[in-house]
Backbone as a printed PyTorch tensor [residue, N CA C, xyz], in Angstrom:
tensor([[[  0.7330,  -1.1140,   0.5010],
         [ -0.1670,  -0.1740,  -0.5070],
         [  1.1330,   1.3710,  -0.0940]],

        [[  2.1030,   1.7250,   0.6370],
         [  2.9080,   1.9740,   0.6020],
         [  3.8850,   2.4050,  -0.5150]],

        [[  3.8980,   1.3630,  -1.5040],
         [  4.1860,   2.2670,  -2.4670],
         [  3.4890,   1.4530,  -3.5600]],

        [[  2.0470,   1.8320,  -3.6220],
         [  1.1150,   2.0490,  -4.3640],
         [  0.9960,   3.9210,  -3.8930]],

        [[  0.8260,   4.6010,  -2.7770],
         [  0.5300,   5.6450,  -2.1750],
         [  1.4510,   6.1920,  -2.9030]],

        [[  2.9750,   6.6600,  -2.5850],
         [  4.1790,   6.8260,  -2.9760],
         [  4.5040,   7.0660,  -4.8680]],

        [[  3.7830,   5.6500,  -4.8300],
         [  4.0480,   6.0330,  -7.1790],
         [  2.9300,   7.4520,  -7.2800]],

        [[  1.3680,   6.9440,  -6.4230],
         [  0.4320,   8.1300,  -6.5540],
         [  1.4100,   9.6950,  -6.7050]],

        [[  2.2900,   9.6910,  -5.9590],
         [  2.2470,  11.4150,  -4.7790],
         [  2.8690,  11.3840,  -5.6120]],

        [[  4.3440,  10.2700,  -6.2850],
         [  5.1390,  10.7770,  -7.8910],
         [  4.7770,  11.1710,  -8.4610]],

        [[  2.9520,  10.6420,  -8.4920],
         [  2.9660,  10.7620, -10.1500],
         [  2.1680,  11.9750, -10.7850]],

        [[  1.5760,  12.2970,  -8.8310],
         [  0.7350,  14.1430,  -8.6410],
         [  1.4640,  14.9910,  -8.4150]],

        [[  2.7880,  15.0030,  -8.3060],
         [  3.9130,  16.0540,  -8.2890],
         [  4.8260,  16.0900,  -9.7690]],

        [[  5.1300,  14.5910, -10.8270],
         [  5.3060,  14.4270, -12.0750],
         [  3.8260,  15.6950, -13.0370]],

        [[  2.6720,  15.4000, -12.5330],
         [  1.5340,  15.6950, -13.3200],
         [  1.8100,  17.7970, -13.2580]],

        [[  1.8790,  17.9030, -11.6210],
         [  2.2120,  19.3410, -10.8820],
         [  3.7520,  20.5630, -11.8440]],

        [[  4.7440,  19.6890, -11.9910],
         [  5.6250,  20.1240, -12.6470],
         [  5.5040,  20.3530, -14.0040]],

        [[  4.8450,  19.1220, -14.7790],
         [  4.6170,  19.4070, -16.4260],
         [  3.2450,  20.4330, -16.5990]],

        [[  2.7260,  20.6160, -15.6770],
         [  1.7010,  21.7690, -16.0920],
         [  2.4640,  22.7750, -15.6100]],

        [[  3.4210,  23.0280, -14.7120],
         [  4.3470,  23.9280, -14.6890],
         [  5.0750,  24.8530, -15.8850]],

        [[  5.7400,  23.5960, -16.0680],
         [  6.2640,  23.9470, -17.7100],
         [  5.9640,  24.2220, -18.5230]],

        [[  5.0220,  23.6450, -19.4490],
         [  3.9460,  23.4420, -20.4990],
         [  2.5730,  24.2440, -20.2680]],

        [[  2.1700,  24.4780, -19.4640],
         [  1.2100,  24.7840, -18.7600],
         [  0.0660,  24.7790, -19.5800]],

        [[ -1.0730,  24.7260, -20.2850],
         [ -2.0390,  23.8990, -21.2500],
         [ -1.6950,  23.7030, -22.3490]],

        [[ -0.3160,  23.5700, -23.1090],
         [ -0.2500,  23.1210, -24.2080],
         [ -0.8230,  21.8840, -24.7450]],

        [[ -1.1640,  20.9980, -25.2790],
         [ -1.1410,  19.9230, -25.8900],
         [ -0.3180,  19.3560, -26.6600]],

        [[ -0.1690,  17.5950, -27.0550],
         [  0.3070,  17.2940, -28.3070],
         [ -0.6410,  17.5200, -29.3940]],

        [[ -0.1950,  16.6680, -30.4390],
         [ -0.5630,  16.6740, -31.7060],
         [ -1.9240,  16.4160, -30.9230]],

        [[ -1.7700,  14.3190, -30.5970],
         [ -3.2510,  14.0100, -30.7610],
         [ -4.1930,  14.7030, -29.5340]],

        [[ -3.6250,  15.6460, -29.2460],
         [ -5.1930,  16.3260, -28.2710],
         [ -4.5510,  16.5630, -26.5690]],

        [[ -3.3530,  15.2460, -26.1500],
         [ -3.4950,  15.2110, -24.9740],
         [ -2.5910,  15.6450, -24.1810]],

        [[ -2.5540,  16.0060, -22.8920],
         [ -1.6830,  16.9690, -22.1290],
         [ -0.1620,  16.5060, -23.0160]],

        [[  1.0710,  16.8940, -22.1310],
         [  2.1220,  17.1710, -23.1300],
         [  2.8610,  16.3430, -21.3630]],

        [[  4.0130,  15.1030, -22.0040],
         [  4.5940,  14.7570, -21.2750],
         [  5.0820,  14.5770, -20.8780]],

        [[  6.6110,  15.3650, -19.7510],
         [  7.7450,  15.3160, -19.7500],
         [  8.8180,  14.1600, -19.6280]],

        [[  7.9340,  13.3550, -20.2160],
         [  8.6560,  12.0420, -19.5840],
         [  8.6630,  12.0420, -21.4420]],

        [[  7.1660,  11.5530, -21.3840],
         [  7.9730,  10.7870, -22.5200],
         [  8.7770,  11.9480, -23.8710]],

        [[  8.1390,  13.1110, -23.5750],
         [  9.0550,  14.1240, -24.5000],
         [ 10.5870,  13.6770, -23.5050]],

        [[ 11.3590,  13.6290, -22.4510],
         [ 12.4790,  13.3940, -22.6810],
         [ 12.2690,  11.7400, -23.4140]],

        [[ 12.1260,   9.9540, -23.4080],
         [ 12.4440,   9.5360, -24.0410],
         [ 12.4430,   9.7040, -25.7770]],

        [[ 11.7990,  10.7210, -26.5740],
         [ 11.4980,  10.9220, -27.4720],
         [ 13.1840,  11.6030, -27.7080]],

        [[ 13.9460,  12.2270, -27.0720],
         [ 14.9640,  13.3460, -26.6570],
         [ 16.2430,  12.1010, -27.0110]],

        [[ 16.3940,  10.6520, -26.0900],
         [ 16.8740,  10.4280, -25.7660],
         [ 16.7710,   9.9330, -27.1060]],

        [[ 15.5990,   8.3390, -27.0220],
         [ 15.8990,   7.9270, -28.6000],
         [ 16.4680,   9.0060, -29.9260]],

        [[ 15.5860,  10.2960, -30.0200],
         [ 16.6100,  11.1010, -31.6220],
         [ 18.1500,  10.9780, -31.0350]],

        [[ 18.8050,  11.0400, -29.6670],
         [ 19.9660,  11.2010, -29.6660],
         [ 20.7370,   9.8870, -29.7420]],

        [[ 20.0580,   8.9250, -29.6800],
         [ 20.5900,   7.4740, -29.6550],
         [ 20.7480,   7.1490, -31.3680]],

        [[ 19.2460,   7.1660, -31.8380],
         [ 19.5240,   7.7140, -33.6900],
         [ 20.5230,   7.6900, -34.1440]],

        [[ 20.6240,   9.0740, -33.7600],
         [ 22.0580,  10.1190, -34.4620],
         [ 23.2930,   9.6320, -33.8310]],

        [[ 23.7170,   9.3560, -32.9120],
         [ 24.9680,   9.0440, -32.2260],
         [ 25.1750,   7.4260, -32.9300]],

        [[ 23.9070,   6.6060, -33.1960],
         [ 24.5530,   5.3240, -33.9140],
         [ 24.9530,   5.5020, -35.0640]],

        [[ 24.6150,   6.2790, -35.4920],
         [ 24.4100,   7.2050, -36.8300],
         [ 25.3400,   7.1960, -37.5080]],

        [[ 26.5600,   8.5660, -37.0280],
         [ 27.9480,   8.8000, -36.9190],
         [ 28.9000,   7.9780, -36.5240]],

        [[ 30.2300,   7.3520, -37.4710],
         [ 30.6240,   6.7540, -37.1340],
         [ 31.8610,   7.5090, -35.5120]],

        [[ 31.7840,   8.8490, -35.7580],
         [ 33.1100,   9.4640, -34.7080],
         [ 32.5410,   9.6120, -33.7270]],

        [[ 30.7690,  10.2140, -33.5680],
         [ 30.3030,   9.7110, -31.8610],
         [ 30.5880,   8.7400, -31.4880]],

        [[ 30.3220,   7.2080, -32.4240],
         [ 30.4090,   5.8750, -31.8900],
         [ 31.7110,   5.9920, -30.8470]],

        [[ 33.1720,   7.0720, -31.9750],
         [ 34.2640,   6.3760, -31.5960],
         [ 34.3970,   7.2690, -30.2920]],

        [[ 33.9390,   8.6210, -30.0520],
         [ 33.8130,   9.9030, -29.0850],
         [ 33.2500,   8.7630, -28.1210]],

        [[ 32.0950,   8.0280, -27.9570],
         [ 31.4620,   7.6410, -26.6330],
         [ 32.2250,   6.6990, -25.9670]],

        [[ 33.4950,   5.5810, -27.2640],
         [ 33.9500,   4.5520, -26.2110],
         [ 35.5120,   5.5040, -25.6890]],

        [[ 36.1800,   6.4220, -25.6980],
         [ 36.8790,   6.5440, -25.6000],
         [ 36.6650,   8.4360, -24.4170]],

        [[ 35.1490,   8.2080, -24.2210],
         [ 35.1120,   8.7480, -22.3860],
         [ 35.4040,   8.9670, -21.7420]],

        [[ 35.1440,   7.1250, -21.5850],
         [ 36.5340,   7.3610, -20.1560],
         [ 37.8300,   7.3130, -20.5100]],

        [[ 38.0090,   7.6050, -21.5810],
         [ 40.0790,   7.5600, -21.5720],
         [ 40.1960,   8.9510, -21.9010]],

        [[ 38.6560,   9.5410, -21.5910],
         [ 38.7340,  11.5750, -21.8480],
         [ 38.4980,  11.9230, -20.2440]],

        [[ 38.0400,  11.5170, -19.9750],
         [ 37.7310,  11.2870, -18.3110],
         [ 38.9540,  11.5660, -17.9980]],

        [[ 39.6400,  10.1970, -17.6470],
         [ 40.8990,  10.2510, -17.1330],
         [ 41.7980,  10.8100, -17.2290]],

        [[ 41.7700,  11.6820, -18.5930],
         [ 42.9480,  12.9890, -19.2780],
         [ 42.6470,  14.2310, -18.7400]],

        [[ 41.3160,  14.2210, -18.7250],
         [ 40.7150,  15.5460, -17.4720],
         [ 41.2730,  15.5170, -16.3600]],

        [[ 41.0680,  14.3960, -15.5410],
         [ 41.3890,  14.2560, -13.8980],
         [ 43.2630,  15.2140, -14.0340]],

        [[ 42.7270,  16.5040, -13.0130],
         [ 44.0030,  16.6030, -12.3320],
         [ 45.2110,  15.7830, -11.8190]],

        [[ 44.8220,  14.5910, -11.2990],
         [ 45.5730,  14.3040, -10.9430],
         [ 46.2060,  13.1010, -11.6460]],

        [[ 45.9610,  13.4310, -13.3290],
         [ 46.6490,  12.4110, -14.2400],
         [ 48.3410,  12.6160, -14.5300]],

        [[ 48.6350,  14.1320, -14.5240],
         [ 49.9080,  14.2180, -15.0270],
         [ 50.3130,  14.2200, -13.8040]],

        [[ 50.2080,  14.2110, -12.5640],
         [ 51.3290,  13.8420, -11.4810],
         [ 51.5700,  12.5480, -11.7360]],

        [[ 49.6910,  11.6510, -12.0940],
         [ 50.2550,   9.9240, -11.9090],
         [ 51.5100,   9.9680, -13.3500]],

        [[ 51.7560,  10.2460, -13.8320],
         [ 52.3260,  10.3960, -15.4450],
         [ 53.9640,  10.8650, -14.7750]],

        [[ 53.8230,  12.3280, -13.9550],
         [ 55.1950,  12.5800, -13.9300],
         [ 55.6980,  12.6390, -12.4950]],

        [[ 55.5120,  11.9650, -12.0390],
         [ 55.7370,  11.2500, -10.4840],
         [ 56.0330,   9.7670, -10.6760]],

        [[ 57.0830,   8.9290, -10.7730],
         [ 57.0910,   7.8410, -10.5600],
         [ 56.8570,   7.1130,  -8.8840]],

        [[ 56.5960,   5.7480,  -8.9600],
         [ 55.6180,   5.4920,  -7.5480],
         [ 56.8900,   5.6700,  -6.7250]],

        [[ 58.2680,   5.2730,  -7.2590],
         [ 58.7560,   5.3620,  -6.1780],
         [ 59.0980,   6.6800,  -5.8670]],

        [[ 59.1120,   7.3680,  -6.7500],
         [ 59.4260,   8.9350,  -5.9410],
         [ 58.3700,   9.1370,  -4.5820]],

        [[ 57.0950,   8.5540,  -5.0720],
         [ 55.8410,   8.7900,  -4.1790],
         [ 56.3750,   8.1750,  -2.9210]],

        [[ 57.0060,   7.7270,  -3.1690],
         [ 57.8360,   6.5780,  -1.7380],
         [ 58.7610,   7.0300,  -0.9950]],

        [[ 59.0160,   8.2510,  -1.9250],
         [ 60.8230,   8.8360,  -1.3780],
         [ 59.8760,   9.7430,  -0.6060]],

        [[ 58.8130,  10.7360,  -1.3520],
         [ 58.2000,  11.5140,  -0.7230],
         [ 57.5650,  11.0080,   0.4950]],

        [[ 56.7230,  10.1340,   0.2770],
         [ 56.6170,   9.6110,   1.9700],
         [ 57.7190,   9.3220,   3.3710]],

        [[ 58.3960,   8.3380,   2.6800],
         [ 59.5990,   8.5260,   3.5670],
         [ 60.3930,   8.8150,   4.6960]],

        [[ 59.9470,  10.9880,   3.0810],
         [ 61.0900,  11.9820,   3.7640],
         [ 60.7830,  12.6290,   4.7920]],

        [[ 58.9660,  12.2310,   5.0500],
         [ 57.6380,  13.2760,   5.7140],
         [ 57.2610,  12.3460,   6.7790]],

        [[ 58.0790,  11.1810,   6.8970],
         [ 57.6010,   9.7860,   7.9530],
         [ 57.7730,  10.4570,   9.3500]],

        [[ 58.5520,  11.3240,   9.8290],
         [ 58.6640,  12.0320,  11.1200],
         [ 57.3990,  12.6850,  11.4200]],

        [[ 57.2420,  13.7590,  10.2910],
         [ 56.0710,  14.8910,  10.4110],
         [ 54.7430,  14.2020,  10.6140]],

        [[ 54.3220,  12.6490,   9.6980],
         [ 53.7190,  12.1440,   9.1660],
         [ 52.6430,  10.7050,  10.8320]],

        [[ 54.5950,  11.1930,  11.0750],
         [ 54.6840,  10.1910,  12.8350],
         [ 53.7210,  11.3830,  14.1580]],

        [[ 54.1920,  12.5160,  13.8240],
         [ 54.3110,  13.3200,  14.8450],
         [ 52.4300,  13.7700,  14.8460]],

        [[ 52.1400,  14.0040,  12.7970],
         [ 50.6310,  14.2510,  13.4560],
         [ 49.7500,  13.0540,  13.9620]],

        [[ 49.9360,  11.9830,  13.5700],
         [ 49.5720,  10.2200,  13.6050],
         [ 49.1100,  10.9860,  15.2670]],

        [[ 50.2790,  11.2600,  16.0220],
         [ 50.2480,  11.1810,  17.4670],
         [ 49.8020,  12.1610,  18.2710]],

        [[ 49.3130,  13.2410,  17.3570],
         [ 48.4420,  14.3160,  17.6900],
         [ 47.4680,  13.5710,  17.6280]],

        [[ 47.3000,  13.4730,  16.2680],
         [ 45.5720,  12.8750,  16.2000],
         [ 45.1840,  11.9100,  17.5610]],

        [[ 46.1260,  10.8760,  17.2130],
         [ 45.6910,  10.4260,  19.0200],
         [ 45.3550,  11.2340,  19.1810]],

        [[ 46.0170,  11.9650,  20.4150],
         [ 46.0630,  12.7790,  21.3690],
         [ 44.5210,  13.0920,  21.5470]],

        [[ 44.2130,  14.0060,  20.3790],
         [ 42.8900,  14.9830,  20.1020],
         [ 41.7900,  13.3170,  20.8190]],

        [[ 42.4680,  12.3900,  19.5700],
         [ 41.3840,  11.0620,  19.7740],
         [ 40.7610,  11.1750,  21.6450]],

        [[ 41.7750,  10.8460,  21.9450],
         [ 41.9700,  10.3330,  23.6350],
         [ 41.1720,  11.7960,  23.9750]],

        [[ 41.4420,  13.0200,  24.0090],
         [ 41.1710,  13.5580,  24.3490],
         [ 39.1260,  13.9860,  24.3870]],

        [[ 38.7950,  13.6480,  23.4210],
         [ 37.7080,  13.5640,  22.7620],
         [ 36.4780,  13.5230,  23.9210]],

        [[ 36.9110,  12.7450,  24.9460],
         [ 35.2630,  12.4900,  25.6820],
         [ 35.7190,  13.7560,  26.9630]],

        [[ 36.6920,  14.1230,  26.7900],
         [ 36.3660,  15.7660,  27.9760],
         [ 35.9290,  16.7090,  26.9730]],

        [[ 36.2940,  16.8290,  25.1150],
         [ 35.7110,  17.7630,  24.6620],
         [ 33.9470,  17.6650,  25.0520]],

        [[ 33.4520,  16.5220,  24.1380],
         [ 32.2020,  16.1580,  25.8380],
         [ 31.4440,  16.2310,  26.4250]],

        [[ 32.1770,  16.6670,  27.6360],
         [ 31.7290,  16.7850,  28.6030],
         [ 30.4540,  17.9350,  28.9450]],

        [[ 30.0320,  17.6920,  30.2340],
         [ 29.0520,  18.7980,  30.5160],
         [ 30.0130,  20.1000,  30.6040]],

        [[ 31.1650,  20.2840,  31.4450],
         [ 31.6890,  21.7080,  31.5630],
         [ 31.8220,  22.2220,  30.3100]],

        [[ 32.5600,  21.6450,  28.9980],
         [ 32.2660,  21.9700,  27.8420],
         [ 30.9890,  22.5400,  27.1370]],

        [[ 30.0240,  21.3820,  27.6390],
         [ 28.4390,  22.5240,  27.0080],
         [ 28.0150,  23.0290,  27.8930]],

        [[ 28.0450,  23.3940,  29.2710],
         [ 28.1800,  24.7450,  29.5330],
         [ 28.7330,  25.6740,  29.5690]],

        [[ 29.9210,  25.8890,  28.6080],
         [ 30.1980,  27.2290,  28.7880],
         [ 29.8620,  28.3900,  27.7450]],

        [[ 28.9200,  28.3790,  27.2510],
         [ 28.3480,  29.4580,  26.9160],
         [ 27.1810,  30.4050,  28.2040]],

        [[ 26.9560,  29.3930,  29.3560],
         [ 26.1030,  29.1760,  30.3510],
         [ 27.4650,  30.3760,  31.2810]],

        [[ 28.6250,  29.6260,  31.3540],
         [ 29.3670,  30.2970,  31.9080],
         [ 30.4340,  31.2950,  31.2310]],

        [[ 29.3240,  31.7530,  30.0980],
         [ 30.5470,  33.1160,  29.5300],
         [ 29.5370,  34.4030,  29.7050]],

        [[ 28.1540,  33.7680,  30.1480],
         [ 27.6580,  35.4330,  30.3150],
         [ 27.9350,  35.0560,  31.6460]],

        [[ 27.7610,  34.2940,  33.0020],
         [ 28.4430,  34.6140,  33.6900],
         [ 29.9660,  35.7510,  34.4620]],

        [[ 31.1530,  34.8950,  32.9710],
         [ 32.2370,  35.6130,  33.1240],
         [ 32.2460,  37.1740,  32.5960]],

        [[ 31.2880,  37.5360,  31.7920],
         [ 30.9950,  38.7450,  31.3850],
         [ 30.6230,  39.7180,  32.4480]],

        [[ 30.2670,  39.2380,  32.9800],
         [ 29.5800,  40.2730,  34.2000],
         [ 30.5440,  40.2080,  35.2130]],

        [[ 31.0490,  38.8900,  35.1790],
         [ 31.9710,  38.9010,  36.5970],
         [ 33.8290,  39.9250,  35.8190]],

        [[ 33.9230,  39.8690,  34.3570],
         [ 34.1470,  40.7250,  34.0750],
         [ 33.8800,  42.3780,  33.9830]],

        [[ 33.1700,  42.6420,  33.7310],
         [ 32.7060,  43.8790,  34.2110],
         [ 32.4140,  44.3030,  35.6450]],

        [[ 32.5330,  43.6850,  36.7810],
         [ 32.4990,  43.7730,  37.9250],
         [ 33.9400,  44.1460,  38.2240]],

        [[ 34.8290,  43.4320,  37.8540],
         [ 36.7390,  43.5520,  37.9410],
         [ 36.5440,  44.4590,  37.4280]],

        [[ 36.4410,  45.3280,  35.9890],
         [ 36.5500,  46.9980,  35.4870],
         [ 36.5420,  47.5650,  36.4540]],

        [[ 35.1570,  46.8960,  36.6020],
         [ 34.5770,  48.7230,  38.0570],
         [ 35.2450,  48.7170,  39.1600]],

        [[ 35.7750,  47.7170,  39.6110],
         [ 36.4850,  47.3080,  40.2710],
         [ 38.1830,  47.7400,  40.2620]],

        [[ 38.6150,  47.7230,  39.2500],
         [ 40.3800,  47.9720,  38.8530],
         [ 39.8830,  49.9920,  38.7150]],

        [[ 38.4990,  50.0860,  38.1590],
         [ 38.3390,  51.4800,  38.5960],
         [ 38.7950,  52.1310,  39.6120]],

        [[ 37.6380,  51.3150,  40.3780],
         [ 37.7970,  51.8960,  42.2560],
         [ 39.6890,  52.0300,  42.4760]],

        [[ 39.7010,  50.9360,  42.1710],
         [ 41.4330,  50.9310,  42.7740],
         [ 42.5270,  51.5580,  42.0190]],

        [[ 41.4370,  52.3230,  41.2010],
         [ 42.6330,  53.2260,  40.6440],
         [ 42.3570,  54.4160,  41.2030]],

        [[ 41.0430,  54.9990,  41.8500],
         [ 40.8200,  55.8430,  41.8320],
         [ 41.4890,  55.9800,  43.4150]],

        [[ 40.8880,  54.6410,  44.9800],
         [ 41.8070,  54.6620,  45.8970],
         [ 43.2140,  54.5560,  46.2320]],

        [[ 43.7470,  54.2970,  45.0150],
         [ 45.3770,  54.5750,  44.7980],
         [ 45.8350,  55.7530,  44.2260]],

        [[ 45.2430,  56.6190,  44.2120],
         [ 45.2900,  58.3940,  43.6650],
         [ 45.3560,  58.8290,  45.2210]],

        [[ 43.8220,  58.1700,  45.6390],
         [ 43.3980,  59.0900,  47.1070],
         [ 44.9900,  59.0410,  48.1050]],

        [[ 45.3530,  57.4160,  48.4250],
         [ 46.5070,  57.2490,  48.7570],
         [ 47.6650,  57.7950,  48.9830]],

        [[ 47.7310,  57.8980,  47.1760],
         [ 49.5080,  58.4970,  47.1740],
         [ 49.1080,  59.9760,  47.2260]],

        [[ 47.7030,  60.2870,  47.3500],
         [ 47.7720,  62.3620,  47.6570],
         [ 48.2330,  61.9150,  49.0940]],

        [[ 47.3290,  61.0470,  50.0320],
         [ 47.8060,  61.4070,  51.6040],
         [ 49.1390,  60.8420,  51.5690]],

        [[ 49.7950,  60.4870,  51.1590],
         [ 51.0800,  60.2450,  51.4130],
         [ 52.2850,  61.8240,  51.3510]],

        [[ 51.7490,  61.9270,  49.8610],
         [ 52.5830,  63.2570,  49.6820],
         [ 52.5890,  63.7020,  51.0240]],

        [[ 50.5250,  64.5370,  51.8340],
         [ 50.4680,  65.3690,  52.1360],
         [ 51.4160,  64.9330,  53.2570]],

        [[ 51.7270,  63.5210,  53.6460],
         [ 52.3220,  63.1710,  55.1880],
         [ 52.7380,  63.5310,  55.2010]],

        [[ 54.1110,  62.9350,  54.0990],
         [ 55.4900,  63.7850,  53.8640],
         [ 55.9390,  64.7510,  53.8180]],

        [[ 54.9610,  65.3880,  53.6310],
         [ 55.0490,  67.6470,  54.1490],
         [ 54.9100,  67.4840,  55.0500]],

        [[ 53.6460,  67.0000,  55.8010],
         [ 53.3020,  67.3130,  57.3120],
         [ 54.9370,  66.8470,  58.5850]],

        [[ 54.9940,  65.8900,  57.4830],
         [ 56.5400,  65.3930,  58.0890],
         [ 57.8680,  66.2710,  58.3910]],

        [[ 58.4610,  66.5650,  56.6830],
         [ 59.3520,  67.5990,  56.2290],
         [ 59.0420,  68.7350,  56.8230]],

        [[ 57.5360,  69.0660,  57.6030],
         [ 57.4520,  70.3100,  58.2600],
         [ 57.8120,  70.5320,  59.5360]],

        [[ 57.3580,  69.2650,  59.9820],
         [ 57.6200,  69.4790,  61.4430],
         [ 58.7150,  68.9180,  61.6710]],

        [[ 59.9680,  68.3710,  61.1190],
         [ 61.8470,  67.7930,  61.8270],
         [ 62.0100,  69.1130,  61.1330]],

        [[ 61.5490,  70.3160,  60.0360],
         [ 62.4110,  72.0780,  59.8150],
         [ 62.0110,  72.6440,  61.3840]],

        [[ 60.2320,  71.9830,  61.9110],
         [ 60.4280,  72.4920,  63.1340],
         [ 61.5420,  72.4890,  63.7300]],

        [[ 60.8860,  71.4240,  64.7310],
         [ 61.4710,  70.5910,  65.5450],
         [ 62.9600,  70.8170,  65.2120]],

        [[ 63.4040,  71.3030,  64.3560],
         [ 65.0620,  71.0850,  64.1600],
         [ 65.5090,  73.0220,  64.1730]],

        [[ 64.2850,  73.5920,  63.7490],
         [ 64.3360,  74.9450,  63.9270],
         [ 64.5680,  75.1750,  66.0790]],

        [[ 63.0690,  74.9070,  66.5820],
         [ 63.7770,  75.1310,  68.2600],
         [ 64.3520,  74.6210,  69.2560]],

        [[ 65.4690,  73.3180,  67.8360],
         [ 66.3540,  72.5910,  68.9900],
         [ 67.5180,  73.9720,  68.6380]],

        [[ 67.6200,  74.0860,  67.6700],
         [ 68.7640,  75.7790,  67.4060],
         [ 68.4480,  76.4370,  68.0580]],

        [[ 67.3890,  76.9510,  68.6220],
         [ 67.1000,  77.7270,  68.9700],
         [ 66.9120,  77.7170,  70.6340]],

        [[ 66.5350,  76.7540,  70.6190],
         [ 67.2710,  76.2430,  72.3770],
         [ 68.2070,  75.6080,  72.7940]],

        [[ 69.3150,  75.1350,  71.5350],
         [ 70.9810,  75.3680,  72.4620],
         [ 71.1640,  76.8510,  72.0210]],

        [[ 70.7530,  77.5600,  71.5220],
         [ 71.4780,  79.3400,  71.5140],
         [ 71.1150,  79.8040,  72.6700]],

        [[ 69.9350,  79.7370,  72.9450],
         [ 69.2730,  79.7730,  74.6890],
         [ 70.6510,  79.4040,  75.7420]],

        [[ 70.1560,  78.3300,  74.9910],
         [ 71.8090,  77.2620,  76.3700],
         [ 72.9330,  77.6650,  76.2990]],

        [[ 73.5560,  77.8420,  75.1780],
         [ 74.3560,  78.8890,  75.2020],
         [ 74.6080,  79.6860,  76.1580]],

        [[ 74.1020,  81.1190,  75.9830],
         [ 73.3760,  82.2050,  76.9760],
         [ 74.5100,  82.3180,  78.4160]],

        [[ 72.9320,  81.3310,  78.4890],
         [ 72.8240,  81.0920,  80.0870],
         [ 73.9970,  80.6320,  80.5290]],

        [[ 74.7840,  79.8970,  78.9570],
         [ 75.9290,  79.0090,  80.3340],
         [ 75.4640,  77.2470,  80.2320]],

        [[ 74.5000,  76.9520,  80.0320],
         [ 74.0810,  75.2950,  80.2490],
         [ 74.9190,  74.8100,  79.3260]],

        [[ 75.1000,  73.5980,  79.7940],
         [ 75.6310,  72.3670,  78.7760],
         [ 74.8340,  71.5810,  78.0800]],

        [[ 74.6930,  71.4240,  77.2270],
         [ 74.0160,  70.4590,  76.8060],
         [ 73.9440,  69.2900,  77.3180]],

        [[ 73.1260,  68.2470,  77.4300],
         [ 73.0670,  66.5010,  77.9880],
         [ 73.1640,  65.7150,  76.9820]],

        [[ 73.9110,  65.8620,  76.9810],
         [ 74.3530,  64.0100,  75.4920],
         [ 73.7140,  63.1500,  75.8740]]])
């Protein structure tokens, strides 16, 4: 039953295609034009023509040879002997072995690529995006904080310098007063 349904569907599709191509045209007997009949007539005409002409017969016989000659690898096959190809392969043996080892390594790591961790990467990427934005914001805040700390250190150093200078002046003044009174400073 399935085959008959399939055939009916195919027949309906073919009729729809024929009506799209030929429209309402009819053949000489008044029946609608059929694509399959037209193709069969064209094929028969080409076969008759090919059988009548000797050159076409020869060409059909040599098509396989022509296709072989048109193949781009044919020139390599003619110009490079098998011994030379073997030399090429042996010259690249180390490279081929290393590539085989790498492919085997990739094959062994394939289960890791199929793991849930790798499948969850898009979900983690959005989280990472949010975290990187937070990190950038915190870096900016850190830069501002560093500038404030630097300014405070500069003020502290300036204050310590001024206090040191003041203590030096007071020490100098005290020493001069002690010398004027004749008091010896305690060492």
